[in-house]
C-alpha cells in the first residue's frame, strides 16, 4: 500500500522521470517518445526541473527486476541523484503488481522523502491521492493478470491442436511448419512441431534406450546402457535415475502432448510421430510409478544407503564400472551385505566392514604433514582470488546474455510492427524468452554465490585434510561422501575380491593432495601407495591451486 510517501504542502522543485515500453504499450500509442514528452510537459506546467529520464525497454512490470528501474532506485538511495519526485506517464509504467511496489519501490521513496507523480492519474500526498494510487496499481495488476490468462488460453489452444511450444526433449529438434491460417495482413502463419534429431544418431540412441527399458530392464540398468552407447543429457552429462525417468516417461516419445497446465493431463495426439506407441508409453509410466510407490519417494540411486557409503567412489578394477552394494540372503536366510560388481563375472565381493577398513588405511597413508598443510592454506587463500575473478566474469557474461535476450525481444516486436509476426505469436515468444531470462537470473545468483568463500571454510577444509580418517569413521553419510569426493574426485579402482586399491597418483587423486607430499614420520622408506609429490613449488601451485578450489567448493556442515 502507498502510505506516507510525501508530506502535505511539499513543494516539488526537481524530479526524475521513469518510462517503460513493451509491445502492448507501443501498439496502444504509449511509446517512449510519448511518455517522455508527457513527463516533460508535466514538469513545464508545474515549474519542475527535470533532471533525468530513465528508460526500460521490453521489460515486464510484474516485478522490479529491470535494469534502469534498479539504477534509478540506487541513484536515489545512494544520494547520487537529489530529487523531490519520480514522475511516470502512468503507474502501469512503474509497476503492475501492488506487492512488488510495496516491497521493492515504496520503501526507498519513503526513506528518501521522494514523492510519486503521474501525468495521467491524480495522485499526490492527500488521502484521496493515495487511495487513487492504490486503486490504479490494483487495476493495472488485474489487467496484467488478464493478459497472462489470455496468453495461457492461446497456448492451451495450440497444444490442443497438436503443436509444440517449448524446448524439444532429447531425441527431437523443433521445426516450424506453415499452417492454413493467415495473419491480418495476409502473410503465412507458422507453428512448431518436433522432428527426430539425427545429429550424432541422437534419435536412434533414444529409441534404443526406450526399447531397452521396454523389454524389462530396470531404470538403473537403462542408465548404464545409455552410458554404454554414448547417450548423454543435453548438458553433456551422464544420466541420473531421475533424468532417465523423465526421458522414458516423456509423452513426446509416443507422439503426444500431455501437460497439467496446457492439456489438463489429457493425452493429445501431436503433429509428429513418436518413437513408441501410446500403450508402450503408458506401460513405462506405470512401471515407474509402481517403483516410486515401493520406495515411498524418488531417491538418489547410488548414494542413498548409509551401509554402503563408498558407492560412487570405488570402481571395479576389472571392468571400470562403479561398485554396487546389496545384501542378498545367505543360506541361513539372513542378509549378507556386500560390495560387488554387477557388470562382470569373477570380480568377487567384499563385506562393507572389510572394505571400509581398507579405505581408512588408504586415506591415513595420504594424509599430509601439518607444516605443509599450513603452507597450502596460504596458497588456497590466494587461489580464492582467482575463483572470485572467475565468478565475476561469469556474472558479466550472463548479464550480456540477458541483454541479448532483450534484443531478441525488441526484434520480435519489430517483426510485429512490420506485419511479419502476429501479436499472439509474439506473446508466446515472449513467454519462452521469460523462461530463458529467469534461468539466466538464477545462474547469475549462483555465480554471485561463488564469490562468498570465506576463510572459515578454508580452515574447516584444512582440518578435514589433517584428520580425514578419524572424521570419516564417525561422520554421517553426507559428510563421508564429501570427504571421498574431496580426496578422490574421479573415484578409485579396487579389487573387489581382496579390497586392494590401485596405485594412487595424480590420475585419481585430488589436486589438493597431489601437490602435497604424504605424511612420513619415520626414517624408514615410505610404503605408501601414493606417488611421491614434489612439494609446494611455485610452478605447481600456479597450476594446481585454482583447480584445488574447484574440488572444495562445498559447505562443510558442523
XYZ file of C-alpha atoms in Angstrom:
558
model
C 0.000 0.000 0.000
C 1.175 3.546 -0.682
C 1.461 5.418 2.584
C 3.464 8.362 3.896
C 5.265 8.842 0.632
C 5.003 12.596 0.983
C 4.282 15.355 3.416
C 1.470 17.842 2.963
C 2.255 21.046 1.092
C 5.618 19.729 -0.139
C 6.925 21.872 -2.961
C 8.396 19.806 -5.783
C 11.307 21.620 -7.411
C 13.192 18.749 -9.073
C 12.169 15.380 -10.476
C 13.342 12.393 -12.487
C 11.186 10.584 -14.992
C 10.762 6.864 -15.491
C 9.474 5.306 -18.710
C 8.904 1.684 -19.689
C 7.958 0.378 -23.106
C 6.570 -3.008 -24.069
C 4.841 -4.242 -27.211
C 1.329 -3.603 -25.953
C 2.034 -0.005 -24.987
C 3.685 0.749 -28.327
C 0.612 -0.588 -30.133
C -1.636 1.467 -27.894
C 0.373 4.602 -28.603
C 2.299 4.945 -25.323
C 5.720 4.883 -26.988
C 8.903 6.015 -25.289
C 8.692 9.395 -27.017
C 5.055 9.880 -25.994
C 5.853 9.090 -22.356
C 8.951 11.288 -22.282
C 7.105 14.223 -23.824
C 4.199 13.861 -21.383
C 6.636 13.917 -18.428
C 8.405 16.975 -19.868
C 5.075 18.759 -20.351
C 4.036 17.919 -16.771
C 7.286 19.371 -15.405
C 6.948 22.509 -17.512
C 3.354 23.079 -16.405
C 4.305 22.672 -12.735
C 7.615 24.575 -12.876
C 9.678 21.440 -12.061
C 13.257 20.913 -13.183
C 13.538 17.549 -14.949
C 16.942 16.103 -14.000
C 16.917 12.864 -15.971
C 14.655 10.263 -17.563
C 15.266 6.532 -17.011
C 14.033 4.064 -19.630
C 13.470 0.295 -19.670
C 12.585 -1.309 -22.979
C 10.754 -4.618 -23.270
C 10.663 -5.495 -19.560
C 7.597 -6.714 -17.695
C 6.212 -4.596 -14.840
C 5.129 -7.599 -12.768
C 8.280 -7.208 -10.654
C 11.081 -4.698 -10.071
C 13.811 -6.679 -11.864
C 14.510 -4.042 -14.505
C 17.999 -2.571 -15.019
C 17.054 1.115 -15.377
C 14.492 0.986 -12.570
C 17.135 -0.545 -10.319
C 19.643 2.119 -11.388
C 17.127 4.860 -10.606
C 16.362 3.422 -7.169
C 20.083 3.008 -6.453
C 20.788 6.600 -7.534
C 18.049 7.848 -5.209
C 19.044 5.581 -2.317
C 22.754 6.454 -2.505
C 22.113 10.164 -2.836
C 23.724 10.317 -6.268
C 20.530 11.917 -7.515
C 18.908 14.517 -5.261
C 15.292 14.733 -6.374
C 11.924 15.636 -4.892
C 9.807 13.325 -7.057
C 9.612 10.480 -9.563
C 7.226 11.174 -12.427
C 5.726 8.471 -14.669
C 3.417 8.572 -17.661
C 1.004 6.403 -15.706
C 1.501 3.990 -12.811
C 1.468 0.933 -15.076
C 4.860 2.110 -16.388
C 6.289 1.791 -12.878
C 4.509 -1.346 -11.649
C 1.677 -3.741 -12.323
C 1.980 -5.514 -9.006
C 0.978 -3.971 -5.686
C 3.053 -6.315 -3.513
C 6.181 -5.728 -5.611
C 5.675 -1.975 -5.391
C 5.185 -2.112 -1.627
C 8.276 -4.281 -1.077
C 10.764 -3.031 -3.678
C 9.949 0.568 -4.617
C 7.874 2.390 -1.996
C 10.322 1.843 0.929
C 13.160 3.584 -0.940
C 10.995 6.527 -1.986
C 9.605 6.823 1.540
C 13.042 6.769 3.172
C 14.366 9.495 0.866
C 11.099 11.503 1.051
C 10.657 11.305 -2.713
C 7.106 11.788 -3.990
C 5.454 9.851 -6.794
C 3.522 11.627 -9.549
C 1.698 10.514 -12.696
C 0.827 12.523 -15.790
C -2.421 10.578 -16.255
C -3.634 9.844 -12.716
C -4.426 12.220 -9.871
C -2.075 11.015 -7.180
C -0.450 13.145 -4.511
C 0.116 13.189 -0.755
C -3.547 13.618 0.136
C -5.642 10.669 1.387
C -7.643 10.804 -1.836
C -4.451 10.796 -3.912
C -3.019 7.809 -2.062
C -6.261 5.884 -2.493
C -6.228 6.657 -6.221
C -2.662 5.370 -6.493
C -3.583 2.110 -4.766
C -6.636 1.642 -6.981
C -4.615 2.373 -10.131
C -1.924 -0.178 -9.298
C -4.586 -2.786 -8.446
C -6.280 -2.148 -11.777
C -3.013 -2.484 -13.701
C -2.279 -5.745 -11.872
C -5.727 -7.032 -12.813
C -5.111 -6.032 -16.436
C -1.759 -7.825 -16.448
C -3.255 -10.975 -14.920
C -5.995 -10.930 -17.536
C -3.464 -10.721 -20.362
C -1.471 -13.551 -18.819
C -4.597 -15.698 -18.686
C -5.290 -14.870 -22.340
C -1.768 -15.963 -23.303
C -2.231 -19.230 -21.404
C -5.555 -19.810 -23.170
C -3.839 -19.311 -26.544
C -1.101 -21.773 -25.574
C -3.719 -24.321 -24.477
C -5.457 -23.976 -27.837
C -2.191 -24.550 -29.727
C -1.381 -27.586 -27.561
C -4.846 -28.995 -28.261
C -4.092 -28.702 -31.979
C -1.044 -30.943 -31.510
C 1.747 -28.385 -31.844
C 4.832 -27.970 -29.626
C 5.666 -24.785 -27.665
C 8.754 -25.316 -25.518
C 12.277 -26.749 -25.703
C 12.447 -30.004 -27.632
C 13.029 -33.119 -25.483
C 16.161 -35.170 -26.072
C 15.897 -37.076 -29.358
C 13.946 -34.323 -31.133
C 14.543 -30.898 -32.655
C 11.996 -28.144 -33.292
C 10.720 -27.491 -36.812
C 8.489 -24.629 -37.970
C 5.772 -25.502 -40.485
C 3.221 -23.250 -42.245
C -0.466 -23.544 -41.339
C -3.627 -22.631 -43.207
C -4.402 -19.536 -41.146
C -3.026 -16.185 -42.255
C -2.053 -13.064 -40.345
C -4.263 -9.981 -40.589
C -2.165 -8.678 -43.468
C -2.390 -11.992 -45.345
C 1.021 -13.454 -44.502
C 1.638 -17.120 -43.700
C 1.484 -18.238 -40.082
C 3.777 -20.891 -38.665
C 3.544 -23.447 -35.880
C 6.171 -25.701 -34.265
C 6.357 -29.487 -34.373
C 9.071 -31.964 -33.393
C 11.224 -33.998 -35.733
C 13.885 -36.661 -34.908
C 17.334 -35.297 -34.072
C 19.668 -37.072 -36.477
C 22.838 -35.319 -35.261
C 25.125 -37.890 -33.665
C 22.415 -40.543 -34.032
C 20.698 -38.995 -31.000
C 17.208 -40.037 -32.103
C 18.326 -43.632 -32.720
C 20.044 -43.818 -29.320
C 16.925 -42.510 -27.538
C 14.815 -45.070 -29.398
C 17.283 -47.801 -28.368
C 17.098 -46.734 -24.713
C 13.291 -46.846 -24.810
C 13.388 -50.308 -26.316
C 15.940 -51.484 -23.757
C 13.666 -50.445 -20.887
C 10.547 -51.901 -22.526
C 11.998 -55.429 -22.652
C 12.092 -55.499 -18.836
C 15.340 -53.831 -17.768
C 15.281 -51.534 -14.735
C 15.828 -47.781 -14.814
C 19.273 -48.250 -13.251
C 20.213 -50.788 -15.908
C 18.920 -48.428 -18.588
C 21.117 -45.650 -17.182
C 24.156 -47.895 -17.572
C 23.050 -48.879 -21.075
C 22.734 -45.204 -22.069
C 26.284 -44.635 -20.858
C 27.478 -47.660 -22.809
C 26.032 -46.430 -26.131
C 27.164 -42.854 -25.510
C 23.811 -41.168 -24.911
C 24.228 -38.032 -22.787
C 21.807 -35.441 -21.434
C 21.516 -32.101 -23.230
C 24.108 -30.725 -20.830
C 26.582 -33.413 -21.852
C 26.329 -35.310 -18.557
C 25.637 -38.957 -17.829
C 22.036 -39.711 -16.935
C 20.916 -39.809 -13.321
C 17.997 -42.029 -12.302
C 15.679 -39.009 -12.186
C 16.798 -37.722 -15.597
C 16.312 -41.165 -17.143
C 12.825 -41.499 -15.649
C 11.927 -38.095 -17.115
C 13.180 -39.135 -20.552
C 11.459 -42.524 -20.555
C 8.101 -41.124 -19.413
C 8.013 -38.073 -21.704
C 4.745 -38.108 -23.732
C 6.503 -36.676 -26.797
C 8.276 -40.038 -27.157
C 4.889 -41.513 -28.091
C 3.901 -38.573 -30.326
C 1.557 -36.921 -27.808
C 1.119 -33.653 -25.934
C 0.333 -34.066 -22.253
C 0.668 -31.264 -19.701
C -1.068 -30.444 -16.445
C -1.240 -26.750 -17.417
C -1.970 -26.934 -21.137
C -3.938 -30.170 -21.621
C -5.239 -30.827 -18.084
C -3.231 -34.060 -18.044
C -5.012 -35.431 -21.102
C -3.117 -37.072 -23.970
C -3.498 -35.060 -27.186
C -2.257 -36.591 -30.484
C 0.602 -34.444 -31.787
C 1.655 -33.499 -35.307
C 4.716 -35.763 -35.245
C 5.442 -39.486 -34.978
C 6.839 -40.820 -31.734
C 9.440 -43.499 -31.164
C 6.975 -45.785 -29.332
C 3.218 -46.340 -29.177
C 0.901 -44.795 -26.607
C 0.369 -48.230 -24.999
C 4.115 -48.671 -24.616
C 4.443 -45.178 -23.160
C 1.718 -45.829 -20.605
C 3.323 -49.134 -19.597
C 6.580 -47.249 -18.978
C 4.803 -44.672 -16.828
C 3.039 -47.410 -14.864
C 6.301 -49.237 -14.131
C 7.999 -46.045 -12.950
C 5.024 -45.108 -10.742
C 4.978 -48.585 -9.189
C 8.704 -48.334 -8.494
C 8.174 -44.990 -6.726
C 5.343 -46.434 -4.633
C 7.622 -49.196 -3.375
C 10.306 -46.753 -2.244
C 7.858 -44.123 -0.987
C 9.642 -41.413 -2.933
C 12.286 -40.996 -5.572
C 15.767 -41.343 -4.048
C 19.224 -40.625 -5.459
C 20.291 -44.021 -6.741
C 23.931 -44.567 -5.946
C 24.315 -42.702 -2.673
C 21.269 -43.255 -0.504
C 22.263 -46.201 1.695
C 24.399 -45.454 4.793
C 25.539 -49.097 4.816
C 27.428 -48.523 1.540
C 28.983 -45.009 1.734
C 31.680 -45.858 -0.829
C 29.152 -46.204 -3.661
C 30.099 -43.728 -6.345
C 33.715 -43.612 -5.113
C 35.051 -47.145 -5.650
C 35.092 -48.786 -9.074
C 35.663 -52.346 -10.202
C 39.332 -52.840 -11.090
C 38.366 -55.398 -13.744
C 35.745 -53.534 -15.830
C 35.825 -49.939 -14.536
C 32.127 -49.744 -13.577
C 31.016 -48.352 -10.220
C 30.843 -50.924 -7.434
C 27.370 -51.833 -6.191
C 26.114 -52.525 -2.701
C 23.488 -55.106 -1.865
C 22.509 -57.523 0.900
C 21.351 -60.845 -0.570
C 20.117 -63.504 1.812
C 22.585 -66.307 2.578
C 21.935 -69.934 3.392
C 20.763 -69.000 6.905
C 18.174 -66.627 5.455
C 19.925 -63.581 6.907
C 21.104 -60.636 4.756
C 24.774 -60.684 3.782
C 25.854 -57.121 2.815
C 28.487 -56.945 0.083
C 30.247 -54.549 -2.259
C 30.316 -56.191 -5.694
C 30.278 -55.543 -9.430
C 27.111 -56.305 -11.371
C 28.726 -55.795 -14.783
C 31.341 -58.534 -14.903
C 31.675 -62.043 -13.503
C 34.562 -63.195 -11.382
C 35.275 -59.781 -9.850
C 34.485 -61.080 -6.383
C 32.792 -59.305 -3.483
C 33.795 -57.945 -0.100
C 31.962 -57.201 3.143
C 31.446 -53.493 3.922
C 33.392 -53.628 7.216
C 36.489 -55.019 5.499
C 36.199 -52.568 2.609
C 35.812 -49.605 4.977
C 38.888 -50.662 6.985
C 40.905 -50.802 3.776
C 39.672 -47.342 2.777
C 40.576 -45.876 6.191
C 44.073 -47.340 5.881
C 44.389 -45.758 2.444
C 43.419 -42.218 3.461
C 45.668 -42.428 6.516
C 48.578 -43.140 4.147
C 47.991 -39.981 2.125
C 47.387 -37.532 4.991
C 49.838 -34.614 4.527
C 52.162 -33.272 7.235
C 50.963 -30.254 9.259
C 53.553 -27.693 8.184
C 52.746 -28.275 4.523
C 49.040 -28.015 5.289
C 49.669 -24.532 6.694
C 51.537 -23.551 3.550
C 48.762 -24.977 1.420
C 46.210 -22.963 3.413
C 48.013 -19.798 2.339
C 48.128 -20.992 -1.270
C 44.439 -21.858 -1.260
C 43.555 -18.432 0.151
C 45.424 -16.854 -2.727
C 43.689 -19.161 -5.172
C 40.406 -17.850 -3.802
C 41.108 -14.591 -5.593
C 41.232 -16.440 -8.915
C 37.844 -18.043 -8.230
C 36.244 -14.727 -7.291
C 37.515 -13.173 -10.506
C 36.083 -16.068 -12.497
C 32.712 -15.726 -10.744
C 32.667 -12.012 -11.525
C 33.436 -12.795 -15.167
C 30.571 -15.324 -15.224
C 28.195 -12.682 -13.862
C 29.283 -10.233 -16.573
C 28.791 -12.838 -19.316
C 25.324 -13.763 -18.025
C 24.352 -10.090 -17.921
C 25.447 -9.776 -21.553
C 23.271 -12.765 -22.410
C 20.357 -11.034 -20.700
C 20.951 -8.015 -22.900
C 20.896 -10.257 -25.981
C 17.543 -11.673 -24.843
C 16.299 -8.113 -24.628
C 17.488 -7.515 -28.184
C 15.600 -10.626 -29.339
C 12.522 -9.265 -27.583
C 12.869 -5.965 -29.422
C 13.418 -7.705 -32.762
C 10.287 -9.765 -32.228
C 8.301 -6.601 -31.608
C 9.712 -5.008 -34.761
C 8.556 -8.095 -36.667
C 5.045 -7.493 -35.272
C 5.124 -3.875 -36.368
C 6.265 -4.912 -39.873
C 3.448 -7.444 -40.045
C 5.827 -10.395 -40.167
C 4.636 -11.868 -36.861
C 1.216 -11.881 -35.181
C 0.591 -10.464 -31.733
C -0.277 -13.950 -30.413
C 2.967 -15.415 -31.784
C 4.914 -12.597 -30.191
C 3.277 -13.197 -26.799
C 4.162 -16.884 -26.950
C 7.717 -15.985 -27.938
C 7.838 -13.526 -25.034
C 6.781 -16.334 -22.669
C 9.687 -18.503 -23.878
C 12.113 -15.585 -23.532
C 10.880 -15.035 -19.995
C 11.775 -18.649 -19.141
C 15.293 -18.129 -20.523
C 15.539 -14.820 -18.670
C 14.564 -16.450 -15.372
C 17.125 -19.217 -15.907
C 19.861 -16.660 -16.555
C 18.889 -14.724 -13.449
C 19.155 -17.928 -11.406
C 22.574 -18.621 -12.934
C 23.688 -15.073 -12.094
C 22.616 -15.592 -8.483
C 24.539 -18.887 -8.388
C 27.666 -17.242 -9.843
C 27.453 -14.440 -7.296
C 27.193 -17.043 -4.544
C 30.530 -18.488 -5.698
C 32.156 -15.259 -4.518
C 31.343 -15.934 -0.859
C 34.067 -18.448 0.035
C 35.277 -17.423 3.499
C 38.433 -18.006 5.491
C 36.432 -20.157 7.921
C 35.651 -22.615 5.141
C 39.341 -22.902 4.311
C 40.107 -23.554 7.979
C 37.476 -26.296 8.033
C 38.891 -27.739 4.836
C 42.426 -27.910 6.265
C 41.001 -29.556 9.393
C 39.405 -32.212 7.209
C 42.662 -32.808 5.360
C 44.545 -33.091 8.664
C 42.365 -35.867 10.142
C 40.317 -37.395 7.294
C 40.377 -40.964 8.623
C 39.137 -40.037 12.106
C 36.454 -37.756 10.716
C 35.313 -40.369 8.178
C 34.861 -43.011 10.875
C 32.314 -41.018 12.866
C 30.767 -38.889 10.113
C 27.305 -39.004 8.612
C 26.737 -40.437 5.147
C 26.704 -36.972 3.599
C 29.993 -35.869 5.178
C 31.648 -39.190 4.267
C 30.686 -38.688 0.644
C 32.004 -35.113 0.696
C 35.325 -36.338 2.071
C 35.507 -39.081 -0.547
C 34.779 -36.592 -3.318
C 37.368 -34.184 -1.926
C 40.130 -36.822 -1.925
C 39.140 -38.886 -4.976
C 37.015 -36.607 -7.212
C 37.064 -39.171 -10.056
C 36.830 -42.250 -7.828
C 39.399 -45.013 -7.353
C 39.582 -48.590 -8.652
C 39.696 -51.539 -6.245
C 39.991 -55.305 -6.420
C 36.573 -56.287 -5.068
C 37.832 -59.721 -4.125
C 40.737 -58.604 -1.922
C 39.935 -54.945 -1.204
C 43.318 -53.818 -2.547
C 43.292 -50.358 -4.131
C 45.086 -49.329 -7.289
C 48.185 -47.167 -7.052
C 47.275 -43.629 -6.035
C 48.598 -40.759 -8.121
C 47.691 -37.602 -9.974
C 45.331 -39.555 -12.291
C 42.872 -40.296 -9.465
C 43.878 -38.053 -6.546
C 42.532 -34.552 -5.998
C 44.959 -31.701 -6.720
C 44.526 -30.868 -3.030
C 46.712 -33.877 -2.255
C 48.723 -34.253 -5.441
C 50.728 -31.081 -4.693
C 51.473 -32.101 -1.079
C 53.750 -34.990 -0.042
C 52.211 -37.615 2.258
C 52.943 -37.895 5.961
C 56.137 -39.833 6.736
C 57.127 -39.563 10.388
C 59.711 -42.394 10.420
C 63.163 -42.700 8.911
C 62.181 -45.874 7.094
C 61.385 -45.761 3.380
C 57.713 -44.962 2.814
C 55.497 -47.860 1.766
C 52.644 -45.524 0.887
C 50.865 -46.253 -2.389
C 50.901 -42.516 -3.086
C 53.103 -41.411 -5.972
C 55.610 -39.051 -4.254
C 54.883 -35.373 -4.779
C 57.483 -32.694 -5.341
C 56.268 -30.228 -2.748
C 54.869 -26.743 -2.975
C 56.958 -25.283 -5.776
C 55.518 -22.051 -7.219
C 55.038 -23.611 -10.647
C 52.928 -26.464 -9.275
C 50.926 -24.122 -7.065
C 50.171 -21.910 -10.049
C 48.967 -24.935 -11.966
C 47.015 -26.686 -9.227
C 45.858 -24.181 -6.627
C 42.969 -22.792 -8.721
C 41.917 -26.381 -9.541
C 42.104 -27.278 -5.874
C 39.483 -24.660 -5.140
C 37.138 -26.250 -7.682
C 37.178 -29.520 -5.749
C 36.477 -27.813 -2.438
C 33.591 -25.584 -3.405
C 31.108 -27.008 -0.937
C 29.916 -26.130 2.541
C 31.062 -28.382 5.371
C 28.305 -28.745 7.934
C 29.339 -28.698 11.567
